[in-house]
Amino acid sequence: MQSPLLATFRRLRGTLARPTSGPGIGLYTPPLFDLSGFISSSLQRPAGLPWRTEKTRNVFRLRPRSRLRAKEPGPTDPRVASSTWALASARQGADFAVDTAPPAYYTRWGNPTVRELEDVLADLEGGARALATGSGMGAIASAILTSVDRGDHVVAGSSLYTATTEIFTRLLPRFGIETTFVDPRRRGAWKESVRSDTRLVYVETPANPTMMITDLSEAVSAARSVGATTLADNTFASPVNQRPIEFGIDGVLHSATKYLGGHSDVVAGAVVTAKRGLFDRIWFVYKMLGPALGPFEAFLVRRGLKTLPLRMEVQSRTAQSLAEFLEDRRAVRVVHYPGLQSFPQHALARKQMNGFGAMLSFELNGGYRAGKRFVEAVDIATLAVSLGGTETLVQHPASMTHGPLTDQERRVSGISEGLVRVSVGLEDADDLIDDFDRAIRAASR
């Protein structure tokens, strides 16, 4: 009997279409392979392994081959390194200068290798267009600055990536833009917080590093009641586990450095829009700020996407096992992982996610000292920032990433002194559990 993974790999391989006529690189539109069967049935686990939800409507689509074809096509994607291209006429140059997707003009306007990645990302999130950027913050900043103007009001979740929080608390106030932070766990909080001058509702779900879940439908409803744009950071979940556009979100943001790239070897970002109009506005701001993604970096992210569903399967399953282990340790006060029955928003996670992901956090009873000692005591896991790679990474937010925030900002964000964030990798689950067991004992001494 053919294994599910082998069957999936064969489906992904597909068949090569004939290249278009003419020398050099030809363009063609490859078929989209529907991985809904892979996501909803091939990877369905027995009842005793609740790493996945029962939701089966997800359609995960991946282009198995690049649109960029060499004359003699190979199995990997070509990389177009040109920063500029010859033009047929001055008129063509004028037309391309105002085009959001010229076929060949200047790499800050677009690059064939980068555009191939953008097409794939739009497919994965179910959006109209995607824009790849040189970092996750390049995508986040471009999208936020597009959505607000002087004197506007923003509503955002209280638990966010640190640099995103600093945009709302330290950059936007320079332009008279006020942000109201809401606890996404409180029902009705979004509706209560929007005002007539609210122009942006910003969510991050699951949130970094507390794993708080935002009810996307509730946030969208609140935003639409006042005509505000909605943006959702989907980095933690990835499009395998969640597609915010399906719930009405206008723009989806990613640090592609994380799960999309998946190997801790590239820095990149992306924004995917539900409609072309928002994309055009973000592209204008992006063009001014200049956070362009290079073709080699685009190639690395595109390569990482080929194994995204497979990585997420293993990492999510290991995260579930690790979370269950941590929950039984007396030195651990609480574990934040959507796949646990004890997680306060477990039902919401099952409702809007296809799987619970590979991120978790937990709080040690020993507070600040125990948190620091734990992350310094691990052996198999690595003490490092970032997430989403093949290796397990741990960090202590209170002393590291969230150190720049004030005590009040950390309290509002839910960052306790003993909180430890974990990005679960591809290591053996039993090895990781043994490593964490030893580190917890060391931190408790």
Coordinates of C-alpha atoms in Angstrom, one line a residue:
M1 CA 0.0 0.0 0.0
Q2 CA 1.4 3.4 -1.0
S3 CA 2.1 5.7 2.0
P4 CA 0.3 9.1 2.2
L5 CA 3.6 11.0 2.1
L6 CA 4.9 9.1 -0.9
A7 CA 1.6 9.7 -2.7
T8 CA 1.8 13.4 -1.8
F9 CA 5.3 13.8 -3.1
R10 CA 4.3 12.1 -6.4
R11 CA 1.4 14.6 -6.7
L12 CA 3.7 17.5 -6.1
R13 CA 6.1 16.4 -8.8
G14 CA 3.5 16.7 -11.5
T15 CA 4.5 16.9 -15.1
L16 CA 6.6 19.5 -16.9
A17 CA 4.8 21.6 -19.4
R18 CA 6.5 22.4 -22.6
P19 CA 8.5 25.6 -22.5
T20 CA 7.3 28.4 -24.7
S21 CA 9.1 28.9 -28.0
G22 CA 12.0 31.2 -28.3
P23 CA 15.5 31.4 -26.7
G24 CA 16.2 31.9 -23.0
I25 CA 13.5 32.1 -20.4
G26 CA 9.9 31.3 -21.4
L27 CA 6.8 31.9 -19.3
Y28 CA 3.9 29.6 -18.8
T29 CA 1.1 29.0 -16.3
P30 CA 1.6 25.8 -14.4
P31 CA -1.2 23.8 -13.0
L32 CA -2.3 24.3 -9.3
F33 CA -2.2 21.0 -7.4
D34 CA -5.0 20.8 -4.8
L35 CA -3.6 19.5 -1.6
S36 CA -6.9 19.5 0.3
G37 CA -6.9 15.7 0.4
F38 CA -3.4 15.7 1.8
I39 CA -4.3 18.3 4.4
S40 CA -7.7 16.9 5.4
S41 CA -7.3 13.2 5.1
S42 CA -3.8 11.9 4.4
L43 CA -2.5 13.6 7.5
Q44 CA -5.6 13.1 9.7
R45 CA -4.4 11.6 13.0
P46 CA -6.1 9.1 15.2
A47 CA -8.3 10.5 18.0
G48 CA -5.5 10.2 20.5
L49 CA -3.4 12.7 18.7
P50 CA -5.3 16.0 18.6
W51 CA -2.6 18.1 16.9
R52 CA -5.0 18.8 14.1
T53 CA -8.6 20.1 14.2
E54 CA -11.4 18.4 12.5
K55 CA -12.0 21.3 10.1
T56 CA -11.7 19.9 6.6
R57 CA -12.6 22.8 4.3
N58 CA -9.0 24.0 3.9
V59 CA -7.7 23.9 0.3
F60 CA -3.9 24.1 0.3
R61 CA -2.6 24.8 -3.1
L62 CA 1.0 24.8 -4.3
R63 CA 2.5 25.3 -7.7
P64 CA 4.9 22.4 -8.2
R65 CA 6.9 24.0 -10.9
S66 CA 8.1 27.5 -11.6
R67 CA 6.6 29.8 -14.3
L68 CA 10.2 30.7 -15.2
R69 CA 11.5 28.1 -17.5
A70 CA 14.9 27.6 -18.9
K71 CA 15.1 26.3 -22.4
E72 CA 16.1 23.0 -21.0
P73 CA 14.0 22.9 -17.8
G74 CA 15.3 21.4 -14.6
P75 CA 13.7 20.5 -11.3
T76 CA 14.6 23.7 -9.5
D77 CA 13.5 27.3 -10.0
P78 CA 15.7 29.6 -12.1
R79 CA 17.1 32.7 -10.4
V80 CA 17.0 36.0 -12.4
A81 CA 19.6 38.2 -10.9
S82 CA 19.3 41.3 -13.1
S83 CA 18.6 44.6 -11.4
T84 CA 17.4 46.3 -14.6
W85 CA 16.2 45.3 -18.1
A86 CA 16.6 46.8 -21.5
L87 CA 13.5 48.7 -22.7
A88 CA 12.1 48.7 -26.2
S89 CA 11.3 52.4 -26.1
A90 CA 11.1 55.5 -23.9
R91 CA 7.3 55.2 -24.0
Q92 CA 7.6 51.6 -22.6
G93 CA 9.8 52.9 -19.8
A94 CA 7.2 55.6 -18.9
D95 CA 4.4 53.0 -18.9
F96 CA 6.4 50.6 -16.7
A97 CA 7.4 53.3 -14.2
V98 CA 3.7 53.5 -13.0
D99 CA 2.9 49.8 -13.4
T100 CA 2.7 47.7 -10.2
A101 CA 3.7 44.6 -12.1
P102 CA 5.8 45.5 -15.1
P103 CA 7.2 42.4 -16.9
A104 CA 10.8 43.7 -16.8
Y105 CA 11.8 47.1 -15.6
Y106 CA 13.7 47.5 -12.3
T107 CA 14.0 45.0 -9.5
R108 CA 12.5 47.3 -6.9
W109 CA 9.4 47.3 -9.1
G110 CA 9.5 43.6 -9.4
N111 CA 11.7 40.7 -10.4
P112 CA 10.6 37.5 -12.3
T113 CA 12.0 35.2 -9.5
V114 CA 10.4 37.3 -6.8
R115 CA 7.1 37.5 -8.7
E116 CA 7.0 33.7 -9.0
L117 CA 7.2 33.6 -5.2
E118 CA 4.5 36.2 -4.9
D119 CA 2.1 34.3 -7.1
V120 CA 2.6 31.2 -5.0
L121 CA 2.0 33.1 -1.7
A122 CA -1.2 34.6 -3.1
D123 CA -2.4 31.1 -4.0
L124 CA -1.5 29.7 -0.6
E125 CA -3.5 32.5 1.3
G126 CA -6.3 32.6 -1.2
G127 CA -5.6 36.3 -2.1
A128 CA -5.7 38.4 -5.2
R129 CA -2.1 39.6 -5.1
A130 CA 1.0 39.2 -2.9
L131 CA 4.0 41.5 -2.3
A132 CA 7.3 39.9 -1.1
T133 CA 9.6 42.1 1.0
G134 CA 13.1 42.0 2.4
S135 CA 11.9 41.3 5.9
G136 CA 8.7 40.6 7.8
M137 CA 8.8 44.2 9.3
G138 CA 9.2 45.5 5.7
A139 CA 5.8 43.9 4.9
I140 CA 4.2 45.0 8.3
A141 CA 5.4 48.6 8.1
S142 CA 4.4 49.0 4.5
A143 CA 0.9 47.7 5.2
I144 CA 0.3 49.7 8.4
L145 CA 1.6 52.9 6.9
T146 CA -0.7 52.4 3.9
S147 CA -3.7 52.0 6.1
V148 CA -3.5 55.1 8.3
D149 CA -3.1 58.8 7.9
R150 CA -2.4 61.7 10.3
G151 CA -4.9 61.8 13.2
D152 CA -6.4 58.4 12.5
H153 CA -7.2 55.8 15.2
V154 CA -6.0 52.1 15.3
V155 CA -7.3 49.1 17.3
A156 CA -4.8 46.4 17.8
G157 CA -4.4 43.2 19.8
S158 CA -2.5 43.6 23.1
S159 CA -0.1 40.8 22.5
L160 CA 2.1 41.5 19.4
Y161 CA 5.6 41.0 18.0
T162 CA 7.7 43.6 19.8
A163 CA 8.7 45.6 16.7
T164 CA 5.0 45.8 15.7
T165 CA 4.1 47.1 19.1
E166 CA 6.7 49.8 18.8
I167 CA 5.3 50.9 15.4
F168 CA 2.0 51.6 17.2
T169 CA 3.5 53.1 20.4
R170 CA 6.6 55.0 19.2
L171 CA 6.3 55.6 15.4
L172 CA 2.6 56.3 14.7
P173 CA 2.2 58.8 17.6
R174 CA 4.6 61.1 15.8
F175 CA 1.8 61.6 13.2
G176 CA -0.9 62.0 15.8
I177 CA -2.1 58.4 15.3
E178 CA -3.6 56.8 18.4
T179 CA -3.7 53.1 19.1
T180 CA -6.1 51.3 21.4
F181 CA -4.9 47.9 22.5
V182 CA -7.5 45.3 23.3
D183 CA -7.3 41.9 24.9
P184 CA -8.4 39.6 22.1
R185 CA -9.6 37.0 24.5
R186 CA -12.4 39.3 25.8
R187 CA -15.6 38.8 23.8
G188 CA -16.8 42.0 22.3
A189 CA -13.6 43.9 22.8
W190 CA -13.1 44.7 19.2
K191 CA -16.6 46.1 18.7
E192 CA -16.3 48.2 21.9
S193 CA -13.0 49.7 20.9
V194 CA -13.6 50.9 17.3
R195 CA -14.6 54.5 16.7
S196 CA -15.8 56.6 13.8
D197 CA -12.1 57.6 13.1
T198 CA -10.8 54.0 13.3
R199 CA -9.0 53.2 10.1
L200 CA -7.2 50.1 10.9
V201 CA -7.9 46.9 13.0
Y202 CA -4.7 44.9 13.4
V203 CA -4.6 41.3 14.7
E204 CA -1.9 38.7 15.3
T205 CA -3.2 35.2 15.8
P206 CA -1.9 33.2 17.4
A207 CA -0.1 36.1 19.1
N208 CA 3.6 36.3 19.8
P209 CA 4.6 35.0 22.4
T210 CA 1.4 34.4 24.5
M211 CA -0.5 32.3 21.8
M212 CA -3.6 34.4 22.4
I213 CA -6.2 33.7 19.6
T214 CA -8.2 36.4 17.9
D215 CA -11.7 35.6 16.7
L216 CA -11.1 36.8 13.1
S217 CA -14.8 37.0 12.3
E218 CA -15.4 39.3 15.3
A219 CA -12.5 41.6 14.4
V220 CA -13.7 41.8 10.8
S221 CA -17.2 42.6 11.8
A222 CA -16.0 45.4 14.1
A223 CA -13.8 46.9 11.4
R224 CA -16.5 46.8 8.8
S225 CA -18.9 48.7 11.1
V226 CA -16.7 51.8 10.8
G227 CA -15.1 51.1 7.4
A228 CA -11.6 50.2 8.7
T229 CA -9.0 48.0 7.0
T230 CA -8.1 44.7 8.6
L231 CA -4.6 43.3 8.7
A232 CA -3.7 39.9 10.2
D233 CA -0.2 38.6 11.0
N234 CA -0.4 34.9 10.1
T235 CA 3.3 34.1 10.8
F236 CA 2.7 31.6 13.7
A237 CA 0.0 29.6 12.0
S238 CA 1.2 29.6 8.3
P239 CA -1.4 29.2 5.5
V240 CA -1.3 25.4 6.2
N241 CA -3.1 26.0 9.5
Q242 CA -5.0 29.2 8.9
R243 CA -6.2 31.4 6.0
P244 CA -7.5 34.7 7.4
I245 CA -8.8 36.0 4.1
E246 CA -11.5 33.2 4.3
F247 CA -12.8 35.1 7.4
G248 CA -12.9 38.5 5.6
I249 CA -9.4 39.9 6.5
D250 CA -8.2 42.4 3.9
G251 CA -4.5 41.8 4.2
V252 CA -2.4 38.9 5.5
L253 CA 1.1 39.5 6.8
H254 CA 4.0 37.1 7.1
S255 CA 7.6 37.0 8.3
A256 CA 8.6 34.6 5.6
T257 CA 11.9 34.2 7.5
K258 CA 9.9 31.8 9.7
Y259 CA 7.8 28.9 8.5
L260 CA 7.5 29.8 4.8
G261 CA 11.3 29.8 4.4
G262 CA 11.6 27.2 7.1
H263 CA 15.3 26.7 7.3
S264 CA 16.7 29.8 9.3
D265 CA 18.7 30.8 6.2
V266 CA 16.8 33.8 4.8
V267 CA 15.2 37.0 5.9
A268 CA 12.0 37.9 4.0
G269 CA 8.4 39.0 4.4
A270 CA 5.2 39.1 2.6
V271 CA 1.8 40.8 2.5
V272 CA -1.2 39.1 0.7
T273 CA -4.3 41.1 -0.1
A274 CA -7.8 39.9 -0.6
K275 CA -8.4 42.6 -3.3
R276 CA -6.2 44.3 -5.9
G277 CA -7.1 47.8 -4.7
L278 CA -5.3 47.4 -1.3
F279 CA -2.4 45.8 -3.0
D280 CA -1.9 48.8 -5.3
R281 CA -1.9 51.2 -2.3
I282 CA 0.6 49.1 -0.4
W283 CA 2.8 48.7 -3.4
F284 CA 3.0 52.5 -3.7
V285 CA 4.3 52.8 -0.1
Y286 CA 6.6 49.8 -0.6
K287 CA 8.1 51.5 -3.6
M288 CA 8.8 54.6 -1.6
L289 CA 10.3 52.7 1.4
G290 CA 12.2 50.3 -0.7
P291 CA 12.2 47.0 1.3
A292 CA 12.7 44.9 -1.8
L293 CA 13.4 41.2 -1.7
G294 CA 16.4 39.9 -3.7
P295 CA 16.0 37.1 -6.2
F296 CA 18.2 34.7 -4.3
E297 CA 16.3 35.2 -1.1
A298 CA 13.0 34.7 -3.1
F299 CA 14.4 31.4 -4.4
L300 CA 15.2 30.2 -0.8
V301 CA 11.7 31.0 0.4
R302 CA 10.2 29.4 -2.7
R303 CA 12.3 26.3 -2.1
G304 CA 11.1 26.2 1.6
L305 CA 7.5 26.3 0.5
K306 CA 7.9 22.9 -1.2
T307 CA 8.1 21.2 2.2
L308 CA 5.9 23.5 4.2
P309 CA 3.0 21.1 4.8
L310 CA 5.3 18.2 5.6
R311 CA 7.3 20.3 8.1
M312 CA 4.2 21.6 9.7
E313 CA 2.8 18.1 10.2
V314 CA 5.8 16.8 12.1
Q315 CA 6.5 20.0 14.0
S316 CA 2.8 20.4 15.1
R317 CA 2.7 16.8 16.3
T318 CA 5.8 17.2 18.3
A319 CA 4.6 20.5 19.8
Q320 CA 1.4 18.8 21.0
S321 CA 3.5 16.1 22.7
L322 CA 5.8 18.6 24.3
A323 CA 2.9 20.8 25.5
E324 CA 1.3 17.8 27.1
F325 CA 4.5 16.9 28.9
L326 CA 5.0 20.4 30.2
E327 CA 1.5 20.6 31.4
D328 CA 2.2 17.7 33.8
R329 CA 5.3 19.3 35.4
R330 CA 4.9 20.8 38.8
A331 CA 7.5 23.5 38.1
V332 CA 5.4 24.8 35.2
R333 CA 2.6 27.2 36.1
V334 CA 0.7 27.1 32.8
V335 CA 1.3 26.1 29.2
H336 CA 0.0 28.2 26.3
Y337 CA -0.7 25.9 23.3
P338 CA -4.0 26.0 21.4
G339 CA -4.0 22.2 21.0
L340 CA -4.4 21.6 24.8
Q341 CA -7.9 21.0 26.1
S342 CA -7.0 23.3 29.0
F343 CA -6.1 26.2 26.7
P344 CA -8.9 28.8 27.3
Q345 CA -9.4 29.5 23.6
H346 CA -9.1 25.8 22.5
A347 CA -12.7 25.8 21.0
L348 CA -12.0 29.0 19.0
A349 CA -8.7 27.5 17.7
R350 CA -10.5 24.4 16.5
K351 CA -13.1 26.6 14.8
Q352 CA -10.8 28.8 12.7
M353 CA -7.6 26.8 12.4
N354 CA -6.8 23.7 10.5
G355 CA -4.1 22.7 12.9
F356 CA -2.6 24.1 16.1
G357 CA 0.9 24.8 14.9
A358 CA 4.4 24.4 16.2
M359 CA 4.7 27.4 18.5
L360 CA 4.1 27.3 22.3
S361 CA 5.0 29.1 25.4
F362 CA 5.0 28.2 29.1
E363 CA 5.4 29.9 32.4
L364 CA 7.8 28.6 35.1
N365 CA 6.9 29.0 38.8
G366 CA 10.3 30.4 39.5
G367 CA 9.8 33.6 37.6
Y368 CA 12.5 35.6 35.9
R369 CA 15.4 33.7 37.3
A370 CA 13.9 30.3 36.4
G371 CA 13.1 31.5 32.9
K372 CA 16.6 32.6 32.2
R373 CA 18.2 29.5 33.7
F374 CA 15.9 27.3 31.7
V375 CA 16.8 28.8 28.3
E376 CA 20.5 28.7 29.2
A377 CA 20.3 25.0 30.3
V378 CA 18.9 23.4 27.2
D379 CA 21.2 21.2 25.1
I380 CA 19.3 19.9 22.1
A381 CA 17.2 23.0 21.8
T382 CA 19.0 26.2 20.9
L383 CA 18.8 29.5 22.8
A384 CA 18.1 32.0 20.0
V385 CA 15.5 34.4 18.7
S386 CA 13.4 33.9 15.6
L387 CA 11.3 30.8 14.9
G388 CA 9.9 28.5 12.3
G389 CA 13.0 26.6 11.3
T390 CA 13.9 22.9 11.4
E391 CA 15.6 23.3 14.8
T392 CA 13.9 23.9 18.1
L393 CA 14.6 27.4 19.5
V394 CA 13.8 28.8 23.0
Q395 CA 14.0 32.3 24.3
H396 CA 13.0 34.2 27.5
P397 CA 11.0 37.3 26.3
A398 CA 11.2 39.2 29.6
S399 CA 15.0 39.4 29.5
M400 CA 15.4 39.3 25.7
T401 CA 12.9 40.3 22.9
H402 CA 10.5 42.2 25.2
G403 CA 13.2 43.8 27.3
P404 CA 12.8 47.2 25.4
L405 CA 9.2 47.5 26.5
T406 CA 8.2 49.2 29.7
D407 CA 6.9 47.1 32.6
Q408 CA 3.4 48.3 31.8
E409 CA 3.7 47.4 28.2
R410 CA 4.9 43.9 29.1
R411 CA 2.0 43.4 31.6
V412 CA -0.5 44.5 28.9
S413 CA 1.1 42.1 26.4
G414 CA 0.8 39.2 28.9
I415 CA 4.6 38.8 29.2
S416 CA 5.2 37.3 32.7
E417 CA 8.7 37.1 34.3
G418 CA 8.9 33.3 33.9
L419 CA 7.5 33.0 30.3
V420 CA 9.5 30.9 27.9
R421 CA 8.7 30.8 24.2
V422 CA 9.4 27.7 22.2
S423 CA 9.6 27.2 18.4
V424 CA 9.4 23.4 18.0
G425 CA 11.6 21.9 15.3
L426 CA 12.1 18.5 13.6
E427 CA 14.1 16.8 16.4
D428 CA 12.8 13.6 17.9
A429 CA 10.0 14.3 20.3
D430 CA 11.3 12.1 23.1
D431 CA 14.8 13.7 22.8
L432 CA 13.2 17.2 23.2
I433 CA 11.1 16.1 26.2
D434 CA 14.2 14.7 27.9
D435 CA 16.1 17.9 27.1
F436 CA 13.3 20.1 28.6
D437 CA 12.9 17.8 31.6
R438 CA 16.6 18.2 32.4
A439 CA 16.5 22.0 31.8
I440 CA 13.5 22.5 34.0
R441 CA 15.2 20.6 36.9
A442 CA 18.3 22.8 36.4
A443 CA 16.2 25.9 36.4
S444 CA 14.4 24.9 39.6
R445 CA 17.5 24.4 41.7

